[in-house]
Structure formats: structure tokens, C-alpha cells
Amino acid sequence: MVSETKIDERSEAAGPEIRTPGVSTADRIASFLKLHSIQGSITLALLFMVVIAIVFMGLTSYTVARRAILSTAHGYTGELITQIRTSIDTYIANMESIAEVIHRDANVQNYLRAANADDHAESGRFREPAASLLNSISQTRDDISLLMVYGGADRVLFHDPQMRLNEYASITDQDWFTAAQEARGGAAVSGSHVQNAVADRYQWVITLSREIRDDEDNVSLGMLLVDLNFRVIEELASAIELGERGYVFIVAENGDLVYHPQQQLIYSNLREERIAEVLAAAGGSFSADVGGAERLYTVDAESDTNWKIVGVNYIDELVLPAREIQVYFVLFGILCFFLIILLSLRISVRISKPIQMLRESMKSVERGDFDIQVEVRGRTEVADLSRDFNIMISEIRALMKSNAQKQDEKRRSELRALQNQITPHFMYNTLDSIIWMAEGREYDKVITMTSALGRLLRLSISHGDELVTVANEIEHVTNYLRIQQMRYADRLDYSIEVDQEVRRLTTLKVILQPLVENAIYHGLRNQYEGGRIRIRAYADTDLVFTVTDNGVGMAQEYADALLAANGDGRQPEAQNGRGVGVRNVRDRIQLYFGVEYGLRFYSEPDEGTTVEVRQPLLHSEEPAVRGS
Amino acid sequence: MHSRRKLFRTAVALGIAALAATTVVLAMGAREDGERKIMVVLKSVGAEDAPDEEMEFWQIVRHGMKTASQEYGLNPTIVGPPRERDIDEQVEIFAEVVAQRPDGIILAASDYEALAPLSKKAREKGIALVTIDSAVAGDAAASFVATDNLRAGEKAGAEMGALVSERKPVAIISHIHGVATAIDRERGVRQGLEESGAFTILGTFYADNNPELAYEIAIDLMNDHEDLGGIVTLNENTTVGAGRAIRNRGRAGEVKLVGFDHSKEEITFLEQGVIQALVVQKPFNMGYLAVQTLREVLAGRRVDAFIDTGSRLIRKTNMYEPQNEQLLFPF
């Protein structure tokens, strides 16, 4: 057996893509991506796991990193603002000690006492040393912008003798003045403000003010003022960098801003600041959404000044590293995506490819190709399966081979049997004729007939071959006709026309004789006029023999019915056994050459019958083979 | 084989798409943070011989710009002539800036007409332009960020109206003829007075931005009109001149003075009661809002054609309130 169908792998692979109506889109995509295959399942499973892992890690990493970053930022900002607070406290403590020194100074006390008593001589005596104390203190401190002792509009001491009191500023109405009065001998520290006590001089300061009380009787002698240049605080706070946009601000307990880099914007309501929340916070940190940006407020409330120092961080700036981590996770995820695709391809090569090969082999077997050997090597289960498959296939092949042999033998024996049917039938008739001739003492005829019979038999035997040349077959039928002519005593006339080119062709043997026999017995025997048989041999697309008689003929339907017992081996109710030999011939031709060859009858009642035999054009050298 | 290749191709395509998307997002994020090139052309960046107040005003504008730039992660380059009066030099500088094709320009025009052609050119080049303090002719600027001088004038006029009786005449001393800011302020003053009552306005007198001329005008006014109720002066030099005249004539408080700006001398006059009220601008806000507005323009958002940075009327009684202190005495 030979492989009849070549398996088209492309059309096979394209198979799953066929769009069937009523199939859901998901299924279509799945089949397109081969998601139902082993490879697809592996890929999907791995991808699913990685996506879950990446999403989970991305989310948690951001949350955890954000928390850690904010906590760090809080700690870091806390440290920075603690430094500011410590510096401010140091400045304030310095101012306090300066105030204490001035307060305790005997010259200052004596000056004020005398001045208050309008003792000009006495006050004049103490004025100079008291003023020089202020001057010498201010010399040592750059950050102190003003030292002033105020006993009244005409009894004022400045650290700089050039300074004059601003006559238009009502000193006793100033906040720092009233605050010190309320403090009753204690120090009052103001917020940031412009000092206008000195004529033509306006400076931003922090004021520490304190009543000067008499050492002896604790009576208020006047007011002491120590101004810290506010620039010191401003530089301190503005130098702190909290990211790109973060800043530090200082707010007094009453809500006044001591320092804020965007103070003017806040006053103009162009910027919002969470002052109320900062004042409510006892320290620590909180985050708030201000003007669309989330900010982290870190509050230090430990200051001696009752100021709150606040560090403000922009959270989006802080969590940038957390965002970066997220980005890395996404990139990592994409990398994993590629790796999984490659990995699944690798795995599919190891697992699903042998299965696919096995499957394709099975498909070939389904189509009838049993000459297949699956080459799957290795120790996987699929390799075992392939080996078993190969064993199964070879067993099937052996079975089929023996089956074919049996079929062949059966056919041959049938053929032989059919061929053999001819001989006894004819032999009986011929020998019967010879007996009649011998009885009639027609010895010449007996000799002729007997020699014709001998030739006929020799040709029939013909080395046991089933194929003979057309010439041989014609000779065979000629001998037969000669015998029959003698038997029918010239009531039978015949002619044989053979085209020269067909003589060398090959034909199945003993084909014409049964047809002629049929023509004589059933077409001519009952006729009293002379019967005539015409045999022709020629070639068109096939090798054609025709046997024509001028006998009784028959209806065409009847002629067709003669051959109707087509191949099932059962004969129809053939009249007087007519058709047995004809069907024999047909069956033999068809067994040998195939059903496209065989016989055809053309007949008309009272006109005669023509049988046409068709066989393939075979030259004697060519083997006439159908099947193996 | 065929469909596996397809699967592989699909996967690769998806992967590349994801990668590209991530890159684009990251790149856009970086862009958002602003590698925008912004240039600022001021009227004056200071010189040895420049008036202190002029320098101070622009310094505060710059401080506002710096604050906004820091907040928005921008890094503007600030240029300008040494003095406000160097108009030709500013035109030259502006031409250079436009030639550099920054993403955006903030311009304080020294001259309404002189900088108009270049502004138009800048707009044609696709440069976002925001003007501050003083506008340029034409519609090249996406927005004009400045003090609403009409409203500022109105405040001064209304204050004068509240200070003097309707029976007394008042006068206006303007620093310059035909300049938009001065015209707006004067119109505002007149409107403010009108709304306060039926005042006799003696007229608007021009002092050519000279304190001595303003002084003489004020002296003349006091001489000519015994019952002069008050003077509204429209800038620092006229205010100082008029203040000196009133002080020297010993008529502080009698002849009311409402002026503009906040030089040290003016503040002293305010404290002394020579000046009853000063209208001050907010240069910090001007600088800040200019940068903020330009950023909005660059981000493709709509902005108002005019943004008022505000002004404030300050009296002696409230001059040391925190809100006013910073305007009068900037650090």
C-alpha cells in the first residue's frame, strides 16, 4: 500500500482559526492564541501568577515605602525644626540674660530712679555709664538690633547715642510695652514686627521687653527693650530645605505668623495655610490637602517662646522614590512577561511539541497512512506513548498486509474458477459433435475438428498466463469458430477483422470465445437461415473487441438486464442459463482491470446483438497491474 | 509552529506597547516637573545710581517670582536694564530673549509702544508671553498681571472723600501726563471722590515725576485756596513733594494728603500725620502671580486677560498690623 494523501500541515494548523458562527469572541481569541493548548495553559498560569505577584508587590511596596518615607521625613523634618527651635531658644535666652544684666545694673537703676524723681544732676551722672553698658553689650552682639531703656519720653537710653526716640510713635501703646506690663516684671517676647521706636529707623525685629523694677522696693522704674534682628530668624528658617518645595514657618500662639516664606500670599488670600490645625496640634505631624497638593506638617511645640515651628513637606515630592519603586516593579513585570513567553515556548517545545507530532501522526493514520514512524526520543511519558503508538501501527500494518494477501489469493482463485467454467461446458458440446461426425463417418471433419480442438486447448493453457496477445486470442476464437462452423454445417458464417496495430496488444485470455458461444447458442441456434458472426478488434482510447450476430436480438432493457447481476455474484433469473459466460467475462475483466472496463450490449429484436468489450491499451511488455 | 509564532508576536507586541507606555508616562512626568525654559525681562535689575525704591520694588517682584518658581520647580532667568528709564536697552535685551526662543517670557514693559513689535514676534514664534506691571500695545500677551490702578485710585479717592468735607476743594497731583498707570489712577481717584460726595476738584496737576515740582504745586495750591481740603498724589515723588510742602507750611492734618507707594519718607509722614493714607501695591504677589500665570499658560489652560495683584490702603492706625507691615517694610 502507498500513501494516497499527502497531509497538508498548513491547512491543518490553520484549522483552529476557522470562524464558526455562534462561537463567542472569547473562545475565538482563546483558540487564536491556542489558550486551550498545554502551552497556552502554562503561559496563562505563569502570567496570572506573575501579574498577581507584581500587582500585589507594586501596591504593598508603594504603601510600605510611603509609610517608611513619611516616617523618615517626619523624623528628619522634626530634627531640622528642633535645630531651629534650639537656635531660637538660644537667641531668646541670650536676650533674656542681656535683659537681666541691664536690669540688674546699678547705673541703669539709679539713672531711672533719678530721672523719675526729676533729679537732673543725678540722672545725668548715671546716664553716661548706663548708656555705655548698653553700647558695650550691643558691640558684642551682631544679632541685637536695639537696646533701649525707657523711663518716659525724655528719659530714654539707646545703645547708640545717635538714636532719638520716634516722637510720633506712641511707645506706651505698643504691643511689646503692654505685654511687658502684663508680664509684671517677667519678660515678654513679641512676634516679628517692625520696630518704630527710633526715629527714621524701621527694622524687622523680635522684641523682648521687660519692666525694670526697683531692686529695693519692686516699684516699676521703666521699660527695657531688647530687639533681635529678625533677619537672624528668617535666615535660620529659610535656609532649611525640605525637598524642592517644602518650607518652614513659624506661627505665634495667637495665630500671627512670625515667619512664613509666603506670608504676603497668605495675607492676600492667595495661599491657604493650615494655621488653625497647626495651633491645635500639640506636636507630631499630620498631613493635609492644601490647594490640591498633599502636605506633611511636622510641628514642634516645645519652644520657650510659645511659637510653633512647622516644617512642611510636599508628599508627592517625598514619595517620589516610592513611585520609582512602583515603576521598577512595572518594568520588572514587563521583563517577567517576556521571560514567561520564552519559558513557555521552551516548555512547549519539550512537552507539547512531541504531543503535537504524535497527534499529527495519528491524523495521518486516520487518513490511511500506516507507513508512519513517530520519532519522539527521550524519557518523557510522551516518548513512551510514541513507542506504544509505533508498535500499534506496525501491528496494524502487519494485519493489513496479511489481509491484502488473503484478498489477492481469493481473487486469483476466483479468477481461476471462472476461467475453468468455460472448459467442461464447451468440451462436452464439442466432443458431442465429434461423436456425431464419427457416427456419420465424416472422418475428414473429425480430423479437422479434433485438431482445431487441440489447438484451442493448447492456446487456452498458454503457460498458465492470464494475459495473451490479441493475435493469440483471435487465433483461439478462430479455432473455436471453426469447430462450431463444422458443428452447425455451414449454417454459420463468420468474419474476423483485426486492426494491425492491436495485434501486439495484450488482452485477458478466453474473452471472445464465451461471447461467440453466447452469440451462437442464444442468437443463432434457433434460426433456420444462416447465422453470421462478425468479430472486430481495434483501439480507440481502449482496446475494443466487438462480437456482432444477426440473430434474434432482444430489447435493449433485456440486454442491460443480462449484466445486471453486477458483482454480487448472484445471477438473475437468466433465461436458459444465458448470460453465465458473459458475466464470467465481465467479472474477469473487472477483477483484473477495474470496474471502468467490461462489457456492453447493443441489441434490437430481430436485428441482432453486438457485444463490446473494453480493456485498457496494454502493450505486451507492460505489466498489467491493479493494486499490488 | 505557525500559531506559536503568532502567540509570540502578540506577546512581544504587548510587551513593547507596555514598555512604550511606561516610557511615555515617565517622560511626561519628567516634563511636568518642568524643564521649561522661562525668561523674565524686568524694567530694572538694579544699578548703583538707580533709585532705592525702584530697586526695592523689583527686588520684591523677584522674590515673589522666586517663591513661585521654587514651588513649581521652575528656574527662570531674570534679565533687564540697570534702570527703568533705559527703554532702548530693554528693547535690545528683549530682542535677545525672544531670539533664544524660551517656552515663556514674563515682561515688564518700560514702554507701551516700543516693545509691542517684539511681543508680537514672540507670540508668532509660539512663545507664551505674560506682561506684568506695565502692559504692551497689542494682544500678544496671554495675560497682564498688574495692580488694578483704577481700583487703587478709587481707594485713594474714597479715602479722601471720607477725610474732607464736601465744602472744601481737593486737588490731584499726577506724576506724568499720558501714561496708562497715571491715567487709570487719576480716573479712579475721581470716581472714588464722586461716589463719596459732590466734591470740587480743582484739577489734575502734572509734576513731571519731580518731588520739587510737586512741592511747588502743593505750595501754590495752598496759597491759592485757603480752604484747600486735601491733595491726592499719584506716586511716590508727588506724595513726598506734597508732604514736604504741607509739613513746611505747618498744615499737617489740616490739608489732607492721600498718596501712593511707601518710601521711608512717606512712612515717616504717615506716622507724623502729614499723610493720612497711602495706597500700596503688592509687588510680591505680582511676581508670584506672574510665574503662576505663565505656568498655567504653558500648561495650556485658560487664563484671564488681566489679573489684579491688588492694592491696599494703609492709614497710620493700621500701619503696624501684620498684613500691612510687610507691604510697608518688606524684608
mmCIF file with all atom_site columns, N, CA, C and O in Angstrom, chain A residues 355-375:
data_model
loop_
_atom_site.group_PDB
_atom_site.id
_atom_site.type_symbol
_atom_site.label_atom_id
_atom_site.label_alt_id
_atom_site.label_comp_id
_atom_site.label_asym_id
_atom_site.label_entity_id
_atom_site.label_seq_id
_atom_site.pdbx_PDB_ins_code
_atom_site.Cartn_x
_atom_site.Cartn_y
_atom_site.Cartn_z
_atom_site.occupancy
_atom_site.B_iso_or_equiv
_atom_site.pdbx_formal_charge
_atom_site.auth_seq_id
_atom_site.auth_comp_id
_atom_site.auth_asym_id
_atom_site.auth_atom_id
_atom_site.pdbx_PDB_model_num
ATOM 1  N N  . ILE A 1 355 ? 3.728  15.947 21.633 1.00 0.00 ? 355 ILE A N  1
ATOM 2  C CA . ILE A 1 355 ? 2.315  15.590 21.601 1.00 0.00 ? 355 ILE A CA 1
ATOM 3  C C  . ILE A 1 355 ? 1.713  16.007 20.270 1.00 0.00 ? 355 ILE A C  1
ATOM 4  O O  . ILE A 1 355 ? 0.950  15.262 19.653 1.00 0.00 ? 355 ILE A O  1
ATOM 5  N N  . GLN A 1 356 ? 2.109  17.192 19.827 1.00 0.00 ? 356 GLN A N  1
ATOM 6  C CA . GLN A 1 356 ? 1.599  17.664 18.539 1.00 0.00 ? 356 GLN A CA 1
ATOM 7  C C  . GLN A 1 356 ? 2.052  16.739 17.410 1.00 0.00 ? 356 GLN A C  1
ATOM 8  O O  . GLN A 1 356 ? 1.278  16.405 16.516 1.00 0.00 ? 356 GLN A O  1
ATOM 9  N N  . MET A 1 357 ? 3.325  16.301 17.499 1.00 0.00 ? 357 MET A N  1
ATOM 10 C CA . MET A 1 357 ? 3.842  15.388 16.469 1.00 0.00 ? 357 MET A CA 1
ATOM 11 C C  . MET A 1 357 ? 3.047  14.098 16.461 1.00 0.00 ? 357 MET A C  1
ATOM 12 O O  . MET A 1 357 ? 2.642  13.591 15.408 1.00 0.00 ? 357 MET A O  1
ATOM 13 N N  . LEU A 1 358 ? 2.805  13.599 17.658 1.00 0.00 ? 358 LEU A N  1
ATOM 14 C CA . LEU A 1 358 ? 2.058  12.350 17.809 1.00 0.00 ? 358 LEU A CA 1
ATOM 15 C C  . LEU A 1 358 ? 0.658  12.520 17.240 1.00 0.00 ? 358 LEU A C  1
ATOM 16 O O  . LEU A 1 358 ? 0.152  11.661 16.520 1.00 0.00 ? 358 LEU A O  1
ATOM 17 N N  . ARG A 1 359 ? 0.091  13.685 17.535 1.00 0.00 ? 359 ARG A N  1
ATOM 18 C CA . ARG A 1 359 ? -1.274 13.960 17.099 1.00 0.00 ? 359 ARG A CA 1
ATOM 19 C C  . ARG A 1 359 ? -1.315 14.020 15.560 1.00 0.00 ? 359 ARG A C  1
ATOM 20 O O  . ARG A 1 359 ? -2.223 13.463 14.930 1.00 0.00 ? 359 ARG A O  1
ATOM 21 N N  . GLU A 1 360 ? -0.305 14.668 14.991 1.00 0.00 ? 360 GLU A N  1
ATOM 22 C CA . GLU A 1 360 ? -0.285 14.763 13.537 1.00 0.00 ? 360 GLU A CA 1
ATOM 23 C C  . GLU A 1 360 ? -0.106 13.387 12.902 1.00 0.00 ? 360 GLU A C  1
ATOM 24 O O  . GLU A 1 360 ? -0.711 13.068 11.869 1.00 0.00 ? 360 GLU A O  1
ATOM 25 N N  . SER A 1 361 ? 0.748  12.551 13.539 1.00 0.00 ? 361 SER A N  1
ATOM 26 C CA . SER A 1 361 ? 0.921  11.192 13.029 1.00 0.00 ? 361 SER A CA 1
ATOM 27 C C  . SER A 1 361 ? -0.391 10.445 13.074 1.00 0.00 ? 361 SER A C  1
ATOM 28 O O  . SER A 1 361 ? -0.750 9.744  12.134 1.00 0.00 ? 361 SER A O  1
ATOM 29 N N  . MET A 1 362 ? -1.127 10.613 14.163 1.00 0.00 ? 362 MET A N  1
ATOM 30 C CA . MET A 1 362 ? -2.393 9.921  14.303 1.00 0.00 ? 362 MET A CA 1
ATOM 31 C C  . MET A 1 362 ? -3.362 10.373 13.222 1.00 0.00 ? 362 MET A C  1
ATOM 32 O O  . MET A 1 362 ? -4.117 9.562  12.680 1.00 0.00 ? 362 MET A O  1
ATOM 33 N N  . LYS A 1 363 ? -3.289 11.680 12.925 1.00 0.00 ? 363 LYS A N  1
ATOM 34 C CA . LYS A 1 363 ? -4.171 12.192 11.868 1.00 0.00 ? 363 LYS A CA 1
ATOM 35 C C  . LYS A 1 363 ? -3.824 11.531 10.537 1.00 0.00 ? 363 LYS A C  1
ATOM 36 O O  . LYS A 1 363 ? -4.707 11.200 9.742  1.00 0.00 ? 363 LYS A O  1
ATOM 37 N N  . SER A 1 364 ? -2.517 11.347 10.278 1.00 0.00 ? 364 SER A N  1
ATOM 38 C CA . SER A 1 364 ? -2.102 10.682 9.041  1.00 0.00 ? 364 SER A CA 1
ATOM 39 C C  . SER A 1 364 ? -2.645 9.279  9.008  1.00 0.00 ? 364 SER A C  1
ATOM 40 O O  . SER A 1 364 ? -3.121 8.809  7.968  1.00 0.00 ? 364 SER A O  1
ATOM 41 N N  . VAL A 1 365 ? -2.586 8.609  10.176 1.00 0.00 ? 365 VAL A N  1
ATOM 42 C CA . VAL A 1 365 ? -3.093 7.251  10.236 1.00 0.00 ? 365 VAL A CA 1
ATOM 43 C C  . VAL A 1 365 ? -4.583 7.246  9.944  1.00 0.00 ? 365 VAL A C  1
ATOM 44 O O  . VAL A 1 365 ? -5.090 6.409  9.205  1.00 0.00 ? 365 VAL A O  1
ATOM 45 N N  . GLU A 1 366 ? -5.270 8.254  10.514 1.00 0.00 ? 366 GLU A N  1
ATOM 46 C CA . GLU A 1 366 ? -6.704 8.363  10.251 1.00 0.00 ? 366 GLU A CA 1
ATOM 47 C C  . GLU A 1 366 ? -6.966 8.425  8.747  1.00 0.00 ? 366 GLU A C  1
ATOM 48 O O  . GLU A 1 366 ? -7.958 7.916  8.251  1.00 0.00 ? 366 GLU A O  1
ATOM 49 N N  . ARG A 1 367 ? -6.063 9.079  8.037  1.00 0.00 ? 367 ARG A N  1
ATOM 50 C CA . ARG A 1 367 ? -6.239 9.206  6.597  1.00 0.00 ? 367 ARG A CA 1
ATOM 51 C C  . ARG A 1 367 ? -5.790 7.960  5.849  1.00 0.00 ? 367 ARG A C  1
ATOM 52 O O  . ARG A 1 367 ? -5.836 7.925  4.644  1.00 0.00 ? 367 ARG A O  1
ATOM 53 N N  . GLY A 1 368 ? -5.245 7.006  6.573  1.00 0.00 ? 368 GLY A N  1
ATOM 54 C CA . GLY A 1 368 ? -4.899 5.750  5.920  1.00 0.00 ? 368 GLY A CA 1
ATOM 55 C C  . GLY A 1 368 ? -3.418 5.525  5.711  1.00 0.00 ? 368 GLY A C  1
ATOM 56 O O  . GLY A 1 368 ? -3.034 4.584  5.064  1.00 0.00 ? 368 GLY A O  1
ATOM 57 N N  . ASP A 1 369 ? -2.614 6.417  6.206  1.00 0.00 ? 369 ASP A N  1
ATOM 58 C CA . ASP A 1 369 ? -1.176 6.232  6.037  1.00 0.00 ? 369 ASP A CA 1
ATOM 59 C C  . ASP A 1 369 ? -0.616 5.460  7.218  1.00 0.00 ? 369 ASP A C  1
ATOM 60 O O  . ASP A 1 369 ? -0.496 5.988  8.305  1.00 0.00 ? 369 ASP A O  1
ATOM 61 N N  . PHE A 1 370 ? -0.301 4.202  6.958  1.00 0.00 ? 370 PHE A N  1
ATOM 62 C CA . PHE A 1 370 ? 0.217  3.372  8.053  1.00 0.00 ? 370 PHE A CA 1
ATOM 63 C C  . PHE A 1 370 ? 1.723  3.221  7.987  1.00 0.00 ? 370 PHE A C  1
ATOM 64 O O  . PHE A 1 370 ? 2.307  2.526  8.769  1.00 0.00 ? 370 PHE A O  1
ATOM 65 N N  . ASP A 1 371 ? 2.342  3.914  7.033  1.00 0.00 ? 371 ASP A N  1
ATOM 66 C CA . ASP A 1 371 ? 3.797  3.807  6.898  1.00 0.00 ? 371 ASP A CA 1
ATOM 67 C C  . ASP A 1 371 ? 4.496  4.857  7.747  1.00 0.00 ? 371 ASP A C  1
ATOM 68 O O  . ASP A 1 371 ? 5.450  5.480  7.318  1.00 0.00 ? 371 ASP A O  1
ATOM 69 N N  . ILE A 1 372 ? 3.966  5.088  8.938  1.00 0.00 ? 372 ILE A N  1
ATOM 70 C CA . ILE A 1 372 ? 4.489  6.209  9.732  1.00 0.00 ? 372 ILE A CA 1
ATOM 71 C C  . ILE A 1 372 ? 5.224  5.689  10.934 1.00 0.00 ? 372 ILE A C  1
ATOM 72 O O  . ILE A 1 372 ? 4.818  4.688  11.556 1.00 0.00 ? 372 ILE A O  1
ATOM 73 N N  . GLN A 1 373 ? 6.320  6.347  11.232 1.00 0.00 ? 373 GLN A N  1
ATOM 74 C CA . GLN A 1 373 ? 7.058  6.044  12.452 1.00 0.00 ? 373 GLN A CA 1
ATOM 75 C C  . GLN A 1 373 ? 7.227  7.364  13.197 1.00 0.00 ? 373 GLN A C  1
ATOM 76 O O  . GLN A 1 373 ? 7.727  8.318  12.637 1.00 0.00 ? 373 GLN A O  1
ATOM 77 N N  . VAL A 1 374 ? 6.753  7.427  14.402 1.00 0.00 ? 374 VAL A N  1
ATOM 78 C CA . VAL A 1 374 ? 6.892  8.673  15.155 1.00 0.00 ? 374 VAL A CA 1
ATOM 79 C C  . VAL A 1 374 ? 8.250  8.694  15.819 1.00 0.00 ? 374 VAL A C  1
ATOM 80 O O  . VAL A 1 374 ? 8.623  7.741  16.496 1.00 0.00 ? 374 VAL A O  1
ATOM 81 N N  . GLU A 1 375 ? 8.973  9.786  15.552 1.00 0.00 ? 375 GLU A N  1
ATOM 82 C CA . GLU A 1 375 ? 10.324 9.872  16.123 1.00 0.00 ? 375 GLU A CA 1
ATOM 83 C C  . GLU A 1 375 ? 10.300 10.784 17.338 1.00 0.00 ? 375 GLU A C  1
ATOM 84 O O  . GLU A 1 375 ? 10.567 11.956 17.243 1.00 0.00 ? 375 GLU A O  1
#
